[in-house]
Tab-separated table of C-alpha atoms in Angstrom:
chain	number	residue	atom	x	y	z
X	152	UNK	CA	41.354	16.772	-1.459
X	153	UNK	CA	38.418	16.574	0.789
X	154	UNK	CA	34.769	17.774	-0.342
X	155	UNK	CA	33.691	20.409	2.311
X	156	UNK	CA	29.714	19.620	3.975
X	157	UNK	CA	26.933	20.470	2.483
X	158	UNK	CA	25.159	23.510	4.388
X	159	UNK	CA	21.579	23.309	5.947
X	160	UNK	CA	19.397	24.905	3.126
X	161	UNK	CA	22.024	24.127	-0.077
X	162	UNK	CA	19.996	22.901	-3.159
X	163	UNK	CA	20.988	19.396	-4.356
X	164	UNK	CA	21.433	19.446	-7.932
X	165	UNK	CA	18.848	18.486	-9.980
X	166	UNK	CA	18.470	14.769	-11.504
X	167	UNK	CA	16.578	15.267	-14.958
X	168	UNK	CA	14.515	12.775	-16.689
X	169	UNK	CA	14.111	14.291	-20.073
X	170	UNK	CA	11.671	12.364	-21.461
X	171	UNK	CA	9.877	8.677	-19.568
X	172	UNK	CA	10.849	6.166	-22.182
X	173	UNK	CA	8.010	3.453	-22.583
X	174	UNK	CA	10.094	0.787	-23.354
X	175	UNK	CA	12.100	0.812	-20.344
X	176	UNK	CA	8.775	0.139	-18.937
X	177	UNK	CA	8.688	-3.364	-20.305
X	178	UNK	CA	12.114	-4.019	-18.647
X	179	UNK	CA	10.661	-2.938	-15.497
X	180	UNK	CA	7.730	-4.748	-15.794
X	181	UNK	CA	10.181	-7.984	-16.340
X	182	UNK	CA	12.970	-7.365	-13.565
X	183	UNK	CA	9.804	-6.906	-11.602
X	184	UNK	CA	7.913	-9.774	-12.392
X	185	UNK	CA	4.719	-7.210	-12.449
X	186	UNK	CA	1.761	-8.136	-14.524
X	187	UNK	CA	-0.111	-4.945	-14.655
X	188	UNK	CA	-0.904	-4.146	-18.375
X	189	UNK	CA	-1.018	-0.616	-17.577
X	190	UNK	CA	2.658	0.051	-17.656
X	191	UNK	CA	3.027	-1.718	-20.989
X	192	UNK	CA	-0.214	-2.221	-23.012
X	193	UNK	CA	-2.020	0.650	-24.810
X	194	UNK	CA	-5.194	-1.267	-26.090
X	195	UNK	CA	-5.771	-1.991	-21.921
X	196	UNK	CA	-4.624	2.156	-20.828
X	197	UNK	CA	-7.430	3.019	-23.359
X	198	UNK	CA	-10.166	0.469	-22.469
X	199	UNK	CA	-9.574	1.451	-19.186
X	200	UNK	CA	-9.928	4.980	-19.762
X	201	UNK	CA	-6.400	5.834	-18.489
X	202	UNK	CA	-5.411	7.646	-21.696
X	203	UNK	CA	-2.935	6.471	-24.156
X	204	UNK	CA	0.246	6.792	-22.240
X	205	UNK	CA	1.601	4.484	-20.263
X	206	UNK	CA	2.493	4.475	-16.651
X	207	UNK	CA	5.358	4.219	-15.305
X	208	UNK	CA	6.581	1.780	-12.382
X	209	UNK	CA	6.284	3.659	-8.612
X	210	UNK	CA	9.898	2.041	-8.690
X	211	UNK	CA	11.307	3.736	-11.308
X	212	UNK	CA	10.460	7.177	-10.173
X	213	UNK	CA	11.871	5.895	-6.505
X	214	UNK	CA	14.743	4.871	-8.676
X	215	UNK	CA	15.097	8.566	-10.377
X	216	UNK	CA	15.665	10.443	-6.486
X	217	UNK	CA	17.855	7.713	-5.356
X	218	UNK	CA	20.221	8.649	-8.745
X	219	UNK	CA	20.138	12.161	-7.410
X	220	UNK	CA	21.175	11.223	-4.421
X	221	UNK	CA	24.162	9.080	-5.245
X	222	UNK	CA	24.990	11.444	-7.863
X	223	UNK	CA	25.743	14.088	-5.503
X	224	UNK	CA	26.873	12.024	-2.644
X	225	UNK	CA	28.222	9.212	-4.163
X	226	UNK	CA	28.011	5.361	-4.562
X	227	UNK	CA	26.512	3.354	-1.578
X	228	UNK	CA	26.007	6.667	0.501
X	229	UNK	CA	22.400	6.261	0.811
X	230	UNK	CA	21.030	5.445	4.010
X	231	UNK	CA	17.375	6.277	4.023
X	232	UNK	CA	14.566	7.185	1.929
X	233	UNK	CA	10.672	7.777	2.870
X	234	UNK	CA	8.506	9.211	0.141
X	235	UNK	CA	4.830	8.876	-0.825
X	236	UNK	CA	3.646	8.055	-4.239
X	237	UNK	CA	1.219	10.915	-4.888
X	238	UNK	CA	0.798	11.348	-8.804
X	239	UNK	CA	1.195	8.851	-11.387
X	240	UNK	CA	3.963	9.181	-14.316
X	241	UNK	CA	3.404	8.498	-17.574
X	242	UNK	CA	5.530	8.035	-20.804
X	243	UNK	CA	7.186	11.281	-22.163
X	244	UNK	CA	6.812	12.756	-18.938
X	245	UNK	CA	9.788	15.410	-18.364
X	246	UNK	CA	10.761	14.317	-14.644
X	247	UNK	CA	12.875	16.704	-12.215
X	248	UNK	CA	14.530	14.925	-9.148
X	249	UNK	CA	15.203	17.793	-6.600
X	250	UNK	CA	16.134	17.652	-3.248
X	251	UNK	CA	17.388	20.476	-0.420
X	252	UNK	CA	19.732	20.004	2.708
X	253	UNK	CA	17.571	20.329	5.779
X	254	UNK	CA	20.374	18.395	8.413
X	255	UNK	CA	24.176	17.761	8.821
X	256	UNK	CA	25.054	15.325	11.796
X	257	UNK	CA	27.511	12.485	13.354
X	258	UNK	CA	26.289	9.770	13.638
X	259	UNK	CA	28.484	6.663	14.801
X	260	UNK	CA	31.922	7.883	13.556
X	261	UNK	CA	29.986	8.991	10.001
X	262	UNK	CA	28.321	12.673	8.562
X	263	UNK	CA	24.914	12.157	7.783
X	264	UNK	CA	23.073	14.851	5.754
X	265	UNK	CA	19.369	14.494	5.928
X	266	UNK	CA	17.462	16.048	2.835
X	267	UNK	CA	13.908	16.568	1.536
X	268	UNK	CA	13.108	14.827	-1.797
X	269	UNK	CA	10.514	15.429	-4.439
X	270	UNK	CA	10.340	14.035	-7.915
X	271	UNK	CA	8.423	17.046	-10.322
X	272	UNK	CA	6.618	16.316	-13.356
X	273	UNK	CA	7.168	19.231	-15.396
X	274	UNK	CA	3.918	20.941	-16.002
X	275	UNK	CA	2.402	18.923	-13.472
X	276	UNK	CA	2.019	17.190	-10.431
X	277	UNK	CA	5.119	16.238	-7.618
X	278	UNK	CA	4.797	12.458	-7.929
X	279	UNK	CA	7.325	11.345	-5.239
X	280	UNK	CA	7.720	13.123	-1.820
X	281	UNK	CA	9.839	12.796	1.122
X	282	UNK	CA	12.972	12.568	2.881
X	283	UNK	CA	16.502	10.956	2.746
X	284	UNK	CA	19.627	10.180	4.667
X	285	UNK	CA	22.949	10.369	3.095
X	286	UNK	CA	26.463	9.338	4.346
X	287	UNK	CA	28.495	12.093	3.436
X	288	UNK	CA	32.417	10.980	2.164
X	289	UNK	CA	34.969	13.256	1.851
X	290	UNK	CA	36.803	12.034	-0.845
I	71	UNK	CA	-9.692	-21.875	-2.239
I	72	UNK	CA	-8.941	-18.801	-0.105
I	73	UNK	CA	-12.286	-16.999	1.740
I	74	UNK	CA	-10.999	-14.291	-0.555
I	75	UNK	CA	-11.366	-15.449	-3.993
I	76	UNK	CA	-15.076	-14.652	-3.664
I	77	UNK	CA	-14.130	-10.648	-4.126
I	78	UNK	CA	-13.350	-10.833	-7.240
I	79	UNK	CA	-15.362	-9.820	-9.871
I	80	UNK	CA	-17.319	-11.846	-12.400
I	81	UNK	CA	-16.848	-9.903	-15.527
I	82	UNK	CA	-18.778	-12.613	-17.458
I	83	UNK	CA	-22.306	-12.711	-14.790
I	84	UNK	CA	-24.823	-11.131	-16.963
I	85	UNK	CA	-27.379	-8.803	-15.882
I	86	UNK	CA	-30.184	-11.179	-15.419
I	87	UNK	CA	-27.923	-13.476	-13.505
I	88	UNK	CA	-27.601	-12.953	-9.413
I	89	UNK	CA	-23.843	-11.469	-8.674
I	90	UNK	CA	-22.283	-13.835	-6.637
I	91	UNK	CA	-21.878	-13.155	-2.613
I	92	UNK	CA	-19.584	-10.820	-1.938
I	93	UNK	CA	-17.547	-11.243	1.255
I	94	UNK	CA	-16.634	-8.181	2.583
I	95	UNK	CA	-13.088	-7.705	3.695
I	96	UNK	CA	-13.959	-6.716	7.828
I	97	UNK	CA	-11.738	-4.952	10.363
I	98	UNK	CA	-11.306	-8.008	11.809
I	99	UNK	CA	-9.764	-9.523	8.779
I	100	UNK	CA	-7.516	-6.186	8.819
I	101	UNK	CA	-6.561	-7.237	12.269
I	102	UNK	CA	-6.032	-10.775	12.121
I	103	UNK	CA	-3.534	-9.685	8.877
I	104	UNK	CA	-1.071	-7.565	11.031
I	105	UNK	CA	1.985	-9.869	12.136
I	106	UNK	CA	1.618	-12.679	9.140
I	107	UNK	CA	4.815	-13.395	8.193
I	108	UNK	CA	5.744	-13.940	4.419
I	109	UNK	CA	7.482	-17.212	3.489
I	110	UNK	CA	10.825	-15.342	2.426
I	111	UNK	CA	13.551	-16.413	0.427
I	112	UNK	CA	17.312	-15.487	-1.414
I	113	UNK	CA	18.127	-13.739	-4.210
I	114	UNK	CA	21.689	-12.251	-5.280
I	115	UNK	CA	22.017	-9.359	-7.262
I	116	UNK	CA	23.196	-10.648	-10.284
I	117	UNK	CA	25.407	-8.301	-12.841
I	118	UNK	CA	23.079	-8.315	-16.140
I	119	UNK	CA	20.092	-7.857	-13.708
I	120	UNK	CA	22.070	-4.899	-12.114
I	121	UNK	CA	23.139	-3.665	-15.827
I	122	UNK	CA	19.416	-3.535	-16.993
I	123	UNK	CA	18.284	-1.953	-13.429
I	124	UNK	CA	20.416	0.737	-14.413
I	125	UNK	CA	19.487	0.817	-17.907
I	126	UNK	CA	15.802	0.993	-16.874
I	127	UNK	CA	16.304	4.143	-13.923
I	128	UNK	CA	19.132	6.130	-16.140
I	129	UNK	CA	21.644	5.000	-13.285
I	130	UNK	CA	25.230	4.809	-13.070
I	131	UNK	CA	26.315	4.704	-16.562
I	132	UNK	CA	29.579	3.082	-17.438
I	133	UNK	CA	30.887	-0.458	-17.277
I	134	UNK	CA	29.388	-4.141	-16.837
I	135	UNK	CA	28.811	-4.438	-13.531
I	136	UNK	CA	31.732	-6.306	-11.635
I	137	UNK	CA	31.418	-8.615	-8.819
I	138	UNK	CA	31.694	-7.067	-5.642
I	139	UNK	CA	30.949	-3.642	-6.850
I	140	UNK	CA	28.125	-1.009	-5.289
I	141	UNK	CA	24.652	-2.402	-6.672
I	142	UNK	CA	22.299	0.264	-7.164
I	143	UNK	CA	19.923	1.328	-3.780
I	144	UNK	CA	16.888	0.301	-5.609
I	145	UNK	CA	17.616	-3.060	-5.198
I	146	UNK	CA	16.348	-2.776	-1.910
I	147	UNK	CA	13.225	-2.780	-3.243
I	148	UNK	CA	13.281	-5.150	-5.674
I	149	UNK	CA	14.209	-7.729	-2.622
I	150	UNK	CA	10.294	-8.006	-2.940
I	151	UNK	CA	11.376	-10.754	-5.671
I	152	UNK	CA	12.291	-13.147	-2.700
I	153	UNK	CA	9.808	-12.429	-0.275
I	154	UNK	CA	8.272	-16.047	-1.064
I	155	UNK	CA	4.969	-14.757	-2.849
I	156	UNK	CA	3.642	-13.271	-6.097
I	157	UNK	CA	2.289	-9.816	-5.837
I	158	UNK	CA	-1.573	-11.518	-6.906
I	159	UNK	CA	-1.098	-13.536	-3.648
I	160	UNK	CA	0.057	-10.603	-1.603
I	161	UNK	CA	-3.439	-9.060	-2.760
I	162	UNK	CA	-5.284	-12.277	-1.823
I	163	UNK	CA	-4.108	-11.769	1.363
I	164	UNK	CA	-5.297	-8.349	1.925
I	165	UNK	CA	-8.760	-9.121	0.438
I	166	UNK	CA	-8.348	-7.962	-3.031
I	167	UNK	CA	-7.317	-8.533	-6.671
I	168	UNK	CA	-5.038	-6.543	-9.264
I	169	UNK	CA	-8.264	-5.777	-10.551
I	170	UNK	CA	-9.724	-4.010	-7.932
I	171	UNK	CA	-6.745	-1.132	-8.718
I	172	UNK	CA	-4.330	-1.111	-5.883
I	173	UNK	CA	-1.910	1.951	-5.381
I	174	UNK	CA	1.675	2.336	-4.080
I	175	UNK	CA	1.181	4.871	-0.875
I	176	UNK	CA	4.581	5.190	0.775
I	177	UNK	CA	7.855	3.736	0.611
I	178	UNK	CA	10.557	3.325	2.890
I	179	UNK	CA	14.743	2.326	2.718
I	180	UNK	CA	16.793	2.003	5.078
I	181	UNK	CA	20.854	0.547	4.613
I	182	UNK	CA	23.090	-0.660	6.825
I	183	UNK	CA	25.866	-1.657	4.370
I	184	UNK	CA	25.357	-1.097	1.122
I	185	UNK	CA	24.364	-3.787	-1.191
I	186	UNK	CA	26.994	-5.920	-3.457
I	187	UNK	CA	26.729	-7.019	-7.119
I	188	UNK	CA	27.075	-10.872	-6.632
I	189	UNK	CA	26.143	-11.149	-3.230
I	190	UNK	CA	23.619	-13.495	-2.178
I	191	UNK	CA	20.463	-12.187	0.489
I	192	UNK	CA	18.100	-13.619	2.554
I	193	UNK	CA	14.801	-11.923	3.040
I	194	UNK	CA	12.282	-12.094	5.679
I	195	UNK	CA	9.612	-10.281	6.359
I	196	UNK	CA	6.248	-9.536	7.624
I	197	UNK	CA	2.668	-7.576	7.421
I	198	UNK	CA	2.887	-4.955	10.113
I	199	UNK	CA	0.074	-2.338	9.883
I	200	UNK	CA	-3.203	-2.526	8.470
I	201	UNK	CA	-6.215	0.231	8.734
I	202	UNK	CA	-9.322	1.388	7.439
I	203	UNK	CA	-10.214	4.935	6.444
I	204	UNK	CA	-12.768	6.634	5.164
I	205	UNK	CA	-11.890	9.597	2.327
I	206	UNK	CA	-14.772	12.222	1.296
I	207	UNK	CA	-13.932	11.623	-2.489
I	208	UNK	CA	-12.304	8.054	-2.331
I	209	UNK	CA	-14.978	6.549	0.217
I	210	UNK	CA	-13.597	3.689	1.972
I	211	UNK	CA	-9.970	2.151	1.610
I	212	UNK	CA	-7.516	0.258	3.787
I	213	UNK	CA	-3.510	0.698	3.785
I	214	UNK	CA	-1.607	-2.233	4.582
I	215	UNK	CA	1.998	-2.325	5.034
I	216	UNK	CA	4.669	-4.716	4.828
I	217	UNK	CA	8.368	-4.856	5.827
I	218	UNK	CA	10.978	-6.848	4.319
I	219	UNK	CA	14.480	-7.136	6.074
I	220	UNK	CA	17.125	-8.417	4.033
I	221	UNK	CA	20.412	-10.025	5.323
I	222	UNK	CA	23.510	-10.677	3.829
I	223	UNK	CA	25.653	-13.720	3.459
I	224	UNK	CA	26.857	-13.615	7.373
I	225	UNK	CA	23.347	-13.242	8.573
I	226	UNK	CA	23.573	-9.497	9.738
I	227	UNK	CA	21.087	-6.941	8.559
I	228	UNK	CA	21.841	-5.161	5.492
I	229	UNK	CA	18.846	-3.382	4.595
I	230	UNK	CA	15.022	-3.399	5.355
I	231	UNK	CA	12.282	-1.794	3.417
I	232	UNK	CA	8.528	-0.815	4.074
I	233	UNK	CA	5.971	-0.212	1.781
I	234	UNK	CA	2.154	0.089	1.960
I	235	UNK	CA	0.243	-0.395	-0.430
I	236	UNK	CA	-3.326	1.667	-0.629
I	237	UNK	CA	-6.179	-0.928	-1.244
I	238	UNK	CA	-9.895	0.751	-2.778
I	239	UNK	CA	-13.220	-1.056	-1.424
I	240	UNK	CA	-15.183	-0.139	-3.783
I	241	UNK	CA	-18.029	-3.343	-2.411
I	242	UNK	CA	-18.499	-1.308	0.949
């Protein structure tokens, strides 16, 4: 059975983050070969005055919309994503990964839906927004 | 040593000691950075790399990743692993240190074909904006942007990505 379009204006649903787990910031900070303490060491977050909760990678939180995406549209459908990094994350954060339908098109033999993207900090600031370009597949 | 190593700071000069000359990062230097290309290189998207990638984001749960199967869309940034230099010579370049507290400002993806757990990519890429602005609150900074295009194992495109990266000048 084939999944009908999305429609111009139909909510994506919503990719929760229920709590940013510090460790997974060390794995990060690894697969990334990225040296910045602040993701990763508290005695360095406090001396610099950053608080005492780490920050998580601008990757990650890219990583958190792009789950939304392919959660709703599937494996290998994205095409595109532009976002700005505008707040930073930190551990125990509770993260919302929202998105709304703003385009359906052809494209080259394919359905593209084109979407705006945010990732919400609950309580807080939108850390991540944009836009994205999914191939839409009907099965 | 690079005409750059000079901005960084010397945490040990004491008061009574002079600071060291301080080269200022110019326009010019903004300029003449626009079109370097970066050295490039391969990686492939290996499975327990692709199993902890989605460990780390909350991806796909599920299975060890096979060979040949959809690798997460984040890998398209993390093809900044083969683009031939570490991220503290990527700052040298633009005039700056980790210390100086650079800042992700936007991002961009775009596929052609998906990327494949196992498959092997070659990555090119290349500086391609650089400017200077001036911010009320944030006084001077410069953006510089980068673009990586990564090909697959027949030498077509199979994804590119753009980032810039927000640099504070906190000397000018």
């Amino acid at each position: 059975m084939s999944r009908r379009l999305p429609n111009v204006d139909e909510t994506i649903p919503t990719w929760i983050n229920e709590s940013v787990d510090p460790e997974r910031m060390k794995t990060m900070a690894a697969l990334l070969d990225d040296s910045n303490p602040i993701h990763f060491d508290l005695i360095t977050l406090r001396n610099l005055g950053m608080g005492d909760r780490q920050v998580n990678q601008g990757p990650s939180n890219l990583g958190y919309i792009l789950n939304m995406l392919e959660e709703w549209a599937g494996s290998g459908s994205v095409r595109k994503v532009k976002v700005r990094f505008n707040s930073n994350v930190h551990a125990g954060d509770r993260l919302l990964a929202r998105g709304t339908v703003t385009g359906v098109r052809e494209e080259g033999g394919s359905q593209l839906i084109d979407c705006d993207v945010n990732l919400q900090i609950e309580g807080g600031d939108v850390a991540l927004d944009g836009t994205a370009t999914v191939v839409w597949k009907e099965h | 040593m690079s005409e750059f190593t000079s901005l960084r700071r010397q945490k040990d000069a004491s008061p009574q000691e002079p600071r060291p000359e301080v080269h200022p990062f110019t326009e010019g230097h903004l300029r003449d950075l626009v079109g370097r290309e970066f050295p490039g290189g391969q990686f492939t998207i290996v499975p327990h790399r692709q199993w902890l990638l989605n460990d780390v984001v909350l991806g796909r749960p599920g299975a060890f990743p096979e060979q040949g199967s959809l690798a997460h869309p984040l890998n398209v940034y993390l093809s900044t692993s083969a683009m031939g230099i570490t991220w503290d010579e990527l700052f040298e370049w633009c005039g700056a240190t980790a210390e100086d507290g650079p800042m992700f400002g936007e991002h961009e993806t775009e596929v052609v074909t998906p990327m494949l757990v196992g498959s092997a990519y070659t990555v090119t890429g290349r500086i391609v904006s650089a400017e200077r602005k001036v911010g009320r609150r944030a006084g001077v900074f410069d953006i510089i942007a980068y673009t990586l295009d990564i090909a697959d194992e027949s030498g077509e495109r199979a994804a590119s990505t753009t980032n810039s990266i927000v640099f504070p000048r906190r000397s000018l």
